[in-house]
One Martini backbone bead per residue (centre of mass of N, CA, C, O) as a GRO file, in nm:
protein
  383
    1MET     BB    1  -0.250   0.396  -0.397
    2LEU     BB    2  -0.065   0.156  -0.298
    3LEU     BB    3  -0.068   0.000  -0.558
    4ALA     BB    4   0.062   0.221  -0.737
    5ARG     BB    5   0.334   0.233  -0.573
    6VAL     BB    6   0.419  -0.052  -0.594
    7TRP     BB    7   0.430  -0.045  -0.907
    8ASP     BB    8   0.645   0.181  -0.935
    9ALA     BB    9   0.881   0.005  -0.826
   10ILE     BB   10   0.871  -0.151  -1.102
   11ASN     BB   11   0.810   0.034  -1.351
   12ASP     BB   12   1.045   0.235  -1.354
   13PRO     BB   13   1.300   0.048  -1.399
   14MET     BB   14   1.181  -0.081  -1.648
   15MET     BB   15   1.155   0.165  -1.832
   16GLY     BB   16   1.454   0.238  -1.815
   17SER     BB   17   1.556  -0.012  -1.957
   18ILE     BB   18   1.391   0.005  -2.216
   19ALA     BB   19   1.490   0.281  -2.312
   20GLU     BB   20   1.810   0.223  -2.312
   21ASN     BB   21   1.738  -0.039  -2.521
   22THR     BB   22   1.661   0.135  -2.759
   23ARG     BB   23   1.627   0.110  -3.122
   24SER     BB   24   1.628   0.411  -3.324
   25ARG     BB   25   1.603   0.680  -3.548
   26PHE     BB   26   1.527   0.875  -3.282
   27GLY     BB   27   1.639   0.697  -3.059
   28ARG     BB   28   1.578   0.620  -2.719
   29PHE     BB   29   1.383   0.871  -2.598
   30ARG     BB   30   1.200   1.041  -2.799
   31PRO     BB   31   0.965   0.837  -2.890
   32TYR     BB   32   0.809   0.852  -2.608
   33ILE     BB   33   0.734   1.149  -2.626
   34ALA     BB   34   0.571   1.144  -2.895
   35PHE     BB   35   0.398   0.864  -2.855
   36GLY     BB   36   0.293   0.894  -2.548
   37SER     BB   37   0.146   1.173  -2.499
   38PRO     BB   38  -0.134   1.127  -2.614
   39PHE     BB   39  -0.207   0.902  -2.401
   40LEU     BB   40  -0.156   1.080  -2.152
   41ALA     BB   41  -0.391   1.272  -2.213
   42VAL     BB   42  -0.626   1.083  -2.213
   43PHE     BB   43  -0.573   0.963  -1.917
   44ALA     BB   44  -0.600   1.236  -1.773
   45VAL     BB   45  -0.891   1.270  -1.831
   46LEU     BB   46  -1.009   0.986  -1.729
   47THR     BB   47  -0.956   1.053  -1.422
   48PHE     BB   48  -1.234   1.254  -1.428
   49VAL     BB   49  -1.427   1.024  -1.467
   50ASN     BB   50  -1.750   0.934  -1.358
   51MET     BB   51  -1.857   0.589  -1.267
   52GLY     BB   52  -1.915   0.600  -0.980
   53ASN     BB   53  -1.961   0.398  -0.650
   54GLY     BB   54  -1.921   0.134  -0.753
   55THR     BB   55  -1.739  -0.124  -0.847
   56GLY     BB   56  -1.694  -0.039  -1.128
   57GLY     BB   57  -1.579   0.244  -1.051
   58VAL     BB   58  -1.338   0.147  -0.892
   59ILE     BB   59  -1.207  -0.011  -1.111
   60PHE     BB   60  -1.168   0.204  -1.318
   61SER     BB   61  -1.012   0.401  -1.157
   62THR     BB   62  -0.779   0.225  -1.085
   63VAL     BB   63  -0.689   0.157  -1.382
   64ILE     BB   64  -0.655   0.452  -1.474
   65TYR     BB   65  -0.444   0.543  -1.267
   66ILE     BB   66  -0.226   0.336  -1.336
   67ALA     BB   67  -0.213   0.407  -1.639
   68ALA     BB   68  -0.134   0.696  -1.603
   69GLY     BB   69   0.133   0.636  -1.447
   70MET     BB   70   0.268   0.478  -1.668
   71LEU     BB   71   0.255   0.695  -1.889
   72TYR     BB   72   0.427   0.895  -1.733
   73THR     BB   73   0.684   0.718  -1.724
   74LEU     BB   74   0.711   0.691  -2.031
   75VAL     BB   75   0.764   1.005  -2.063
   76ASN     BB   76   0.955   1.111  -1.821
   77ILE     BB   77   1.209   0.936  -1.823
   78PRO     BB   78   1.298   1.022  -2.122
   79TYR     BB   79   1.298   1.330  -2.058
   80SER     BB   80   1.512   1.320  -1.822
   81SER     BB   81   1.745   1.170  -1.992
   82LEU     BB   82   1.824   1.378  -2.206
   83ALA     BB   83   2.045   1.537  -2.022
   84ALA     BB   84   2.261   1.294  -2.075
   85VAL     BB   85   2.252   1.310  -2.420
   86MET     BB   86   2.287   1.619  -2.529
   87THR     BB   87   2.545   1.644  -2.335
   88GLU     BB   88   2.890   1.673  -2.177
   89ASP     BB   89   2.847   1.945  -2.070
   90PRO     BB   90   2.799   2.081  -1.769
   91LYS     BB   91   2.697   2.365  -1.836
   92GLN     BB   92   2.462   2.267  -2.018
   93ARG     BB   93   2.327   2.091  -1.802
   94ASN     BB   94   2.261   2.339  -1.616
   95LEU     BB   95   2.076   2.466  -1.835
   96ILE     BB   96   1.879   2.251  -1.870
   97GLY     BB   97   1.782   2.236  -1.580
   98THR     BB   98   1.692   2.532  -1.552
   99SER     BB   99   1.488   2.534  -1.778
  100ARG     BB  100   1.302   2.320  -1.648
  101SER     BB  101   1.240   2.466  -1.390
  102VAL     BB  102   1.119   2.719  -1.509
  103GLY     BB  103   0.893   2.585  -1.659
  104MET     BB  104   0.766   2.438  -1.424
  105ASN     BB  105   0.703   2.684  -1.249
  106ILE     BB  106   0.522   2.828  -1.456
  107GLY     BB  107   0.317   2.600  -1.478
  108MET     BB  108   0.228   2.619  -1.183
  109ILE     BB  109   0.127   2.901  -1.185
  110ILE     BB  110  -0.094   2.854  -1.401
  111VAL     BB  111  -0.243   2.627  -1.253
  112ASN     BB  112  -0.295   2.772  -0.978
  113SER     BB  113  -0.446   3.030  -1.122
  114CYS     BB  114  -0.665   2.859  -1.326
  115SER     BB  115  -0.818   2.607  -1.229
  116ALA     BB  116  -1.051   2.705  -1.058
  117GLY     BB  117  -1.186   2.887  -1.278
  118LEU     BB  118  -1.226   2.669  -1.495
  119ALA     BB  119  -1.386   2.465  -1.331
  120LEU     BB  120  -1.621   2.666  -1.268
  121HIS     BB  121  -1.689   2.737  -1.572
  122PHE     BB  122  -1.755   2.423  -1.653
  123SER     BB  123  -1.995   2.385  -1.430
  124GLY     BB  124  -2.165   2.628  -1.493
  125SER     BB  125  -2.418   2.834  -1.442
  126GLY     BB  126  -2.396   2.939  -1.106
  127ALA     BB  127  -2.165   2.796  -0.994
  128GLU     BB  128  -2.003   2.756  -0.661
  129VAL     BB  129  -1.896   2.465  -0.744
  130ALA     BB  130  -1.692   2.239  -0.853
  131THR     BB  131  -1.711   1.989  -1.083
  132GLY     BB  132  -1.621   1.711  -1.242
  133HIS     BB  133  -1.676   1.833  -1.525
  134GLY     BB  134  -1.488   2.081  -1.483
  135TYR     BB  135  -1.222   1.906  -1.440
  136MET     BB  136  -1.230   1.758  -1.714
  137MET     BB  137  -1.219   2.006  -1.896
  138THR     BB  138  -0.952   2.114  -1.783
  139ALA     BB  139  -0.785   1.867  -1.869
  140ILE     BB  140  -0.835   1.915  -2.171
  141VAL     BB  141  -0.690   2.171  -2.193
  142TYR     BB  142  -0.400   2.077  -2.099
  143SER     BB  143  -0.381   1.845  -2.309
  144ILE     BB  144  -0.380   2.037  -2.561
  145ILE     BB  145  -0.125   2.183  -2.477
  146ALA     BB  146   0.088   1.959  -2.416
  147VAL     BB  147   0.135   1.791  -2.677
  148PRO     BB  148   0.288   2.002  -2.855
  149LEU     BB  149   0.517   2.039  -2.653
  150PHE     BB  150   0.631   1.751  -2.678
  151PHE     BB  151   0.689   1.778  -2.985
  152ILE     BB  152   0.895   2.003  -2.960
  153VAL     BB  153   1.099   1.839  -2.804
  154PHE     BB  154   1.132   1.617  -3.012
  155ALA     BB  155   1.220   1.817  -3.264
  156THR     BB  156   1.464   1.991  -3.079
  157SER     BB  157   1.600   1.737  -2.997
  158LYS     BB  158   1.937   1.563  -2.933
  159GLU     BB  159   2.114   1.272  -2.949
  160VAL     BB  160   2.483   1.253  -2.893
  161ILE     BB  161   2.489   1.011  -2.686
  162VAL     BB  162   2.613   0.703  -2.787
  163PRO     BB  163   2.609   0.385  -2.727
  164ASP     BB  164   2.708   0.060  -2.721
  165TYR     BB  165   2.541  -0.165  -2.923
  166GLU     BB  166   2.733  -0.424  -2.879
  167ALA     BB  167   2.676  -0.447  -2.614
  168ARG     BB  168   2.571  -0.610  -2.347
  169ARG     BB  169   2.274  -0.680  -2.215
  170LEU     BB  170   2.126  -0.629  -1.923
  171ASN     BB  171   1.997  -0.769  -1.663
  172PRO     BB  172   1.810  -0.670  -1.385
  173ALA     BB  173   2.025  -0.758  -1.177
  174GLU     BB  174   2.266  -0.607  -1.300
  175THR     BB  175   2.135  -0.328  -1.287
  176LEU     BB  176   2.089  -0.317  -0.978
  177SER     BB  177   2.373  -0.366  -0.886
  178GLY     BB  178   2.509  -0.123  -1.017
  179MET     BB  179   2.344   0.100  -0.873
  180VAL     BB  180   2.405   0.020  -0.576
  181LYS     BB  181   2.729   0.068  -0.617
  182ASN     BB  182   2.651   0.357  -0.669
  183LYS     BB  183   2.702   0.596  -0.451
  184TYR     BB  184   2.590   0.863  -0.598
  185LEU     BB  185   2.305   0.754  -0.661
  186MET     BB  186   2.230   0.690  -0.367
  187THR     BB  187   2.251   0.977  -0.262
  188ILE     BB  188   2.043   1.098  -0.438
  189PHE     BB  189   1.810   0.924  -0.356
  190LEU     BB  190   1.808   1.003  -0.063
  191VAL     BB  191   1.790   1.315  -0.088
  192SER     BB  192   1.542   1.324  -0.258
  193THR     BB  193   1.353   1.180  -0.068
  194VAL     BB  194   1.370   1.385   0.160
  195GLN     BB  195   1.293   1.622   0.006
  196MET     BB  196   1.002   1.513  -0.081
  197VAL     BB  197   0.884   1.476   0.200
  198ALA     BB  198   0.904   1.779   0.267
  199PHE     BB  199   0.745   1.892   0.036
  200MET     BB  200   0.479   1.713   0.040
  201GLY     BB  201   0.423   1.729   0.343
  202ARG     BB  202   0.353   2.036   0.303
  203ILE     BB  203   0.166   2.071   0.049
  204SER     BB  204  -0.068   1.884   0.143
  205ILE     BB  205  -0.116   2.101   0.428
  206THR     BB  206  -0.121   2.414   0.377
  207ALA     BB  207  -0.424   2.482   0.381
  208PHE     BB  208  -0.454   2.437   0.684
  209TYR     BB  209  -0.255   2.650   0.785
  210VAL     BB  210  -0.412   2.894   0.661
  211ILE     BB  211  -0.692   2.847   0.784
  212TYR     BB  212  -0.617   2.792   1.102
  213CYS     BB  213  -0.356   2.965   1.172
  214LEU     BB  214  -0.415   3.233   0.986
  215GLY     BB  215  -0.724   3.283   0.905
  216ALA     BB  216  -0.671   3.289   0.557
  217PHE     BB  217  -0.798   3.175   0.287
  218THR     BB  218  -0.712   3.400   0.061
  219LEU     BB  219  -0.388   3.290   0.086
  220ILE     BB  220  -0.348   3.024  -0.066
  221ALA     BB  221  -0.256   3.106  -0.345
  222LEU     BB  222   0.000   3.258  -0.251
  223ILE     BB  223   0.148   3.030  -0.074
  224MET     BB  224   0.138   2.824  -0.324
  225THR     BB  225   0.301   3.017  -0.527
  226ILE     BB  226   0.576   3.114  -0.425
  227PRO     BB  227   0.766   2.871  -0.484
  228SER     BB  228   0.738   2.915  -0.805
  229ILE     BB  229   0.834   3.205  -0.813
  230GLY     BB  230   1.102   3.157  -0.662
  231GLY     BB  231   1.203   2.934  -0.857
  232VAL     BB  232   1.249   3.114  -1.093
  233ILE     BB  233   1.452   3.311  -0.966
  234GLY     BB  234   1.661   3.091  -0.867
  235SER     BB  235   1.718   2.939  -1.134
  236LEU     BB  236   1.869   3.173  -1.281
  237LEU     BB  237   2.122   3.123  -1.064
  238VAL     BB  238   2.220   2.821  -1.083
  239ALA     BB  239   2.404   2.790  -1.316
  240PRO     BB  240   2.628   3.003  -1.271
  241LEU     BB  241   2.690   2.894  -0.983
  242ALA     BB  242   2.763   2.596  -1.063
  243ASN     BB  243   3.005   2.681  -1.249
  244LYS     BB  244   3.167   2.815  -1.000
  245ILE     BB  245   3.114   2.594  -0.727
  246GLY     BB  246   2.917   2.367  -0.781
  247ARG     BB  247   2.669   2.154  -0.732
  248LYS     BB  248   2.685   2.063  -0.439
  249LYS     BB  249   2.689   2.353  -0.310
  250VAL     BB  250   2.420   2.441  -0.432
  251LEU     BB  251   2.226   2.228  -0.310
  252VAL     BB  252   2.294   2.282  -0.026
  253LEU     BB  253   2.208   2.581  -0.022
  254THR     BB  254   1.908   2.534  -0.096
  255LEU     BB  255   1.840   2.348   0.138
  256LEU     BB  256   1.916   2.555   0.370
  257GLY     BB  257   1.740   2.786   0.277
  258GLN     BB  258   1.469   2.641   0.298
  259SER     BB  259   1.505   2.584   0.612
  260ILE     BB  260   1.522   2.878   0.700
  261GLY     BB  261   1.246   2.972   0.593
  262LEU     BB  262   1.078   2.751   0.778
  263PHE     BB  263   1.189   2.861   1.054
  264ILE     BB  264   1.061   3.135   1.026
  265VAL     BB  265   0.771   3.051   0.997
  266TYR     BB  266   0.747   2.884   1.266
  267PHE     BB  267   0.833   3.140   1.460
  268ALA     BB  268   0.590   3.284   1.367
  269PRO     BB  269   0.339   3.457   1.420
  270PHE     BB  270   0.026   3.439   1.285
  271LYS     BB  271   0.008   3.786   1.277
  272ASN     BB  272   0.310   3.800   1.126
  273MET     BB  273   0.317   3.873   0.805
  274THR     BB  274   0.611   3.965   0.753
  275GLN     BB  275   0.757   3.706   0.852
  276LEU     BB  276   0.604   3.507   0.676
  277MET     BB  277   0.682   3.626   0.395
  278ILE     BB  278   0.982   3.605   0.421
  279GLY     BB  279   0.997   3.300   0.472
  280HIS     BB  280   0.845   3.222   0.197
  281TRP     BB  281   1.054   3.346   0.012
  282VAL     BB  282   1.308   3.204   0.095
  283TYR     BB  283   1.197   2.936   0.025
  284GLY     BB  284   1.139   2.995  -0.271
  285ILE     BB  285   1.411   3.086  -0.384
  286PHE     BB  286   1.537   2.788  -0.291
  287ASN     BB  287   1.336   2.630  -0.494
  288CYS     BB  288   1.596   2.498  -0.712
  289GLY     BB  289   1.730   2.191  -0.671
  290PHE     BB  290   1.623   1.993  -0.893
  291PRO     BB  291   1.816   2.039  -1.140
  292ILE     BB  292   2.075   1.950  -0.993
  293CYS     BB  293   1.996   1.661  -0.956
  294LEU     BB  294   1.977   1.589  -1.251
  295ALA     BB  295   2.262   1.662  -1.317
  296MET     BB  296   2.386   1.445  -1.112
  297VAL     BB  297   2.288   1.199  -1.262
  298ALA     BB  298   2.458   1.228  -1.508
  299ASP     BB  299   2.721   1.191  -1.342
  300CYS     BB  300   2.660   0.901  -1.258
  301VAL     BB  301   2.665   0.789  -1.539
  302ASP     BB  302   2.949   0.864  -1.621
  303PHE     BB  303   3.100   0.717  -1.379
  304TRP     BB  304   3.020   0.438  -1.465
  305GLN     BB  305   3.119   0.429  -1.754
  306GLU     BB  306   3.418   0.481  -1.683
  307LYS     BB  307   3.433   0.224  -1.478
  308THR     BB  308   3.261  -0.008  -1.689
  309GLY     BB  309   3.130   0.083  -1.977
  310ILE     BB  310   2.831   0.141  -1.858
  311ARG     BB  311   2.526   0.270  -1.976
  312GLN     BB  312   2.228   0.397  -1.761
  313ASP     BB  313   2.006   0.627  -1.797
  314GLY     BB  314   1.725   0.519  -1.752
  315SER     BB  315   1.774   0.378  -1.476
  316TYR     BB  316   1.864   0.632  -1.324
  317TYR     BB  317   1.605   0.815  -1.374
  318ALA     BB  318   1.421   0.606  -1.240
  319THR     BB  319   1.540   0.620  -0.968
  320TYR     BB  320   1.482   0.928  -0.924
  321GLY     BB  321   1.174   0.900  -0.971
  322LEU     BB  322   1.122   0.709  -0.732
  323SER     BB  323   1.212   0.898  -0.508
  324THR     BB  324   0.984   1.110  -0.555
  325LYS     BB  325   0.745   0.910  -0.508
  326LEU     BB  326   0.820   0.820  -0.222
  327GLY     BB  327   0.830   1.097  -0.100
  328ASN     BB  328   0.536   1.160  -0.169
  329ALA     BB  329   0.399   0.932  -0.008
  330ILE     BB  330   0.522   0.982   0.276
  331GLY     BB  331   0.443   1.282   0.300
  332SER     BB  332   0.137   1.257   0.266
  333ALA     BB  333   0.074   1.052   0.489
  334PHE     BB  334   0.229   1.172   0.746
  335GLY     BB  335   0.099   1.451   0.770
  336VAL     BB  336  -0.176   1.353   0.871
  337LEU     BB  337  -0.082   1.186   1.114
  338ILE     BB  338   0.051   1.412   1.270
  339MET     BB  339  -0.190   1.590   1.303
  340ALA     BB  340  -0.362   1.384   1.456
  341ALA     BB  341  -0.165   1.350   1.703
  342PHE     BB  342  -0.250   1.672   1.787
  343GLY     BB  343  -0.583   1.678   1.736
  344TYR     BB  344  -0.692   1.684   1.472
  345VAL     BB  345  -1.021   1.777   1.330
  346ALA     BB  346  -1.209   1.693   1.089
  347GLY     BB  347  -1.435   1.965   0.999
  348SER     BB  348  -1.356   2.161   1.199
  349HIS     BB  349  -1.368   2.510   1.270
  350GLU     BB  350  -1.207   2.429   1.537
  351GLN     BB  351  -0.894   2.441   1.691
  352THR     BB  352  -0.657   2.363   1.896
  353ALA     BB  353  -0.363   2.463   2.003
  354GLU     BB  354  -0.230   2.181   1.958
  355ALA     BB  355  -0.317   2.151   1.662
  356LEU     BB  356  -0.178   2.394   1.555
  357ARG     BB  357   0.108   2.305   1.642
  358GLY     BB  358   0.097   2.055   1.452
  359ILE     BB  359   0.063   2.200   1.182
  360ASN     BB  360   0.321   2.374   1.199
  361THR     BB  361   0.509   2.135   1.228
  362THR     BB  362   0.433   1.981   0.959
  363VAL     BB  363   0.493   2.221   0.760
  364ASN     BB  364   0.771   2.339   0.882
  365LEU     BB  365   0.965   2.192   1.089
  366ILE     BB  366   1.010   1.921   0.956
  367PRO     BB  367   1.103   2.013   0.676
  368ALA     BB  368   1.342   2.184   0.790
  369ILE     BB  369   1.493   1.931   0.901
  370LEU     BB  370   1.507   1.755   0.645
  371LEU     BB  371   1.664   1.957   0.470
  372ALA     BB  372   1.912   1.971   0.655
  373CYS     BB  373   1.970   1.661   0.634
  374ALA     BB  374   2.022   1.662   0.333
  375ALA     BB  375   2.263   1.844   0.330
  376VAL     BB  376   2.445   1.666   0.511
  377LEU     BB  377   2.448   1.414   0.341
  378LEU     BB  378   2.567   1.537   0.085
  379TRP     BB  379   2.829   1.644   0.217
  380ILE     BB  380   2.932   1.360   0.316
  381LEU     BB  381   2.886   1.156   0.055
  382TRP     BB  382   2.981   1.381  -0.155
  383ASP     BB  383   3.315   1.396  -0.304
   0.00000   0.00000   0.00000
């Protein structure tokens, strides 16, 4: 995992630079979506192939995992970059971001609702626990669905903003220097990283909170799905609100709304289901800031082009993608460490009151504080 994250720090900006310098009759970004998605689907399935616990199995799993991550980058960075080249109209960019967010959340609802049942179904008649084969077959189902959807994106999108092909191509050092000097991009990088630390730090151990603090294993699916359902609702309001009051204010509002929701959950007694549900729904409805971040990256691209004449769509979206991966890695790792510091004992059916407080702090309080900090940072740094 550590090796994969280190490689991401190199691979993401590299892919962004490659994509933005691509010259083809299909555009700069669309070809990677069309021709990269089948390979991504294959390697997504291969990540669930069990080659045993020996050295060969470890090497196979490591290589496949890193390759799958590279293919995800190959497809996702061009996909994200499309928002900046499909239109120059800020309102249209807001709508594109909203559409992406709604689709993403609907997809998460489907995956969260169906994956366990599909994996168990494919594990064989009478299976009580999903097997590796069951998960692999589930991955095959999702891959078969995903590839045609990628081709629809390729076929229905159009890159209308074309850079100056006669301009000199920048070397990696010049690209990096330009990005670091763009204070708006660095602001989005910082805010997005903090946002993802909060999001992934929470989601990676939410199940522990439901099992041990709430004592209600059956609520896991609901608690895990609420942010996606709420995100669909909130996302429908993002575009018109951003058109009216601006993206910065909307993103600050979503971050503060999520923070308030988690504070409500944190201070709720574990048996007070009414307050807990209110808090989770407040958090969920305001879980719609990611499309605004994407639209603001496009603003960063336009700002730098106006200032220097250089357009770096791919590199900028790769930087944003790197911030989400960095936040993911930090949040997932530190969540477990913080729980352990409060005395959580893995595998134990009973946890101490201090351990329960640690789980509640990790899942709700720390993310609430981080989201509030992200809102303050954005408000101060983005003028």
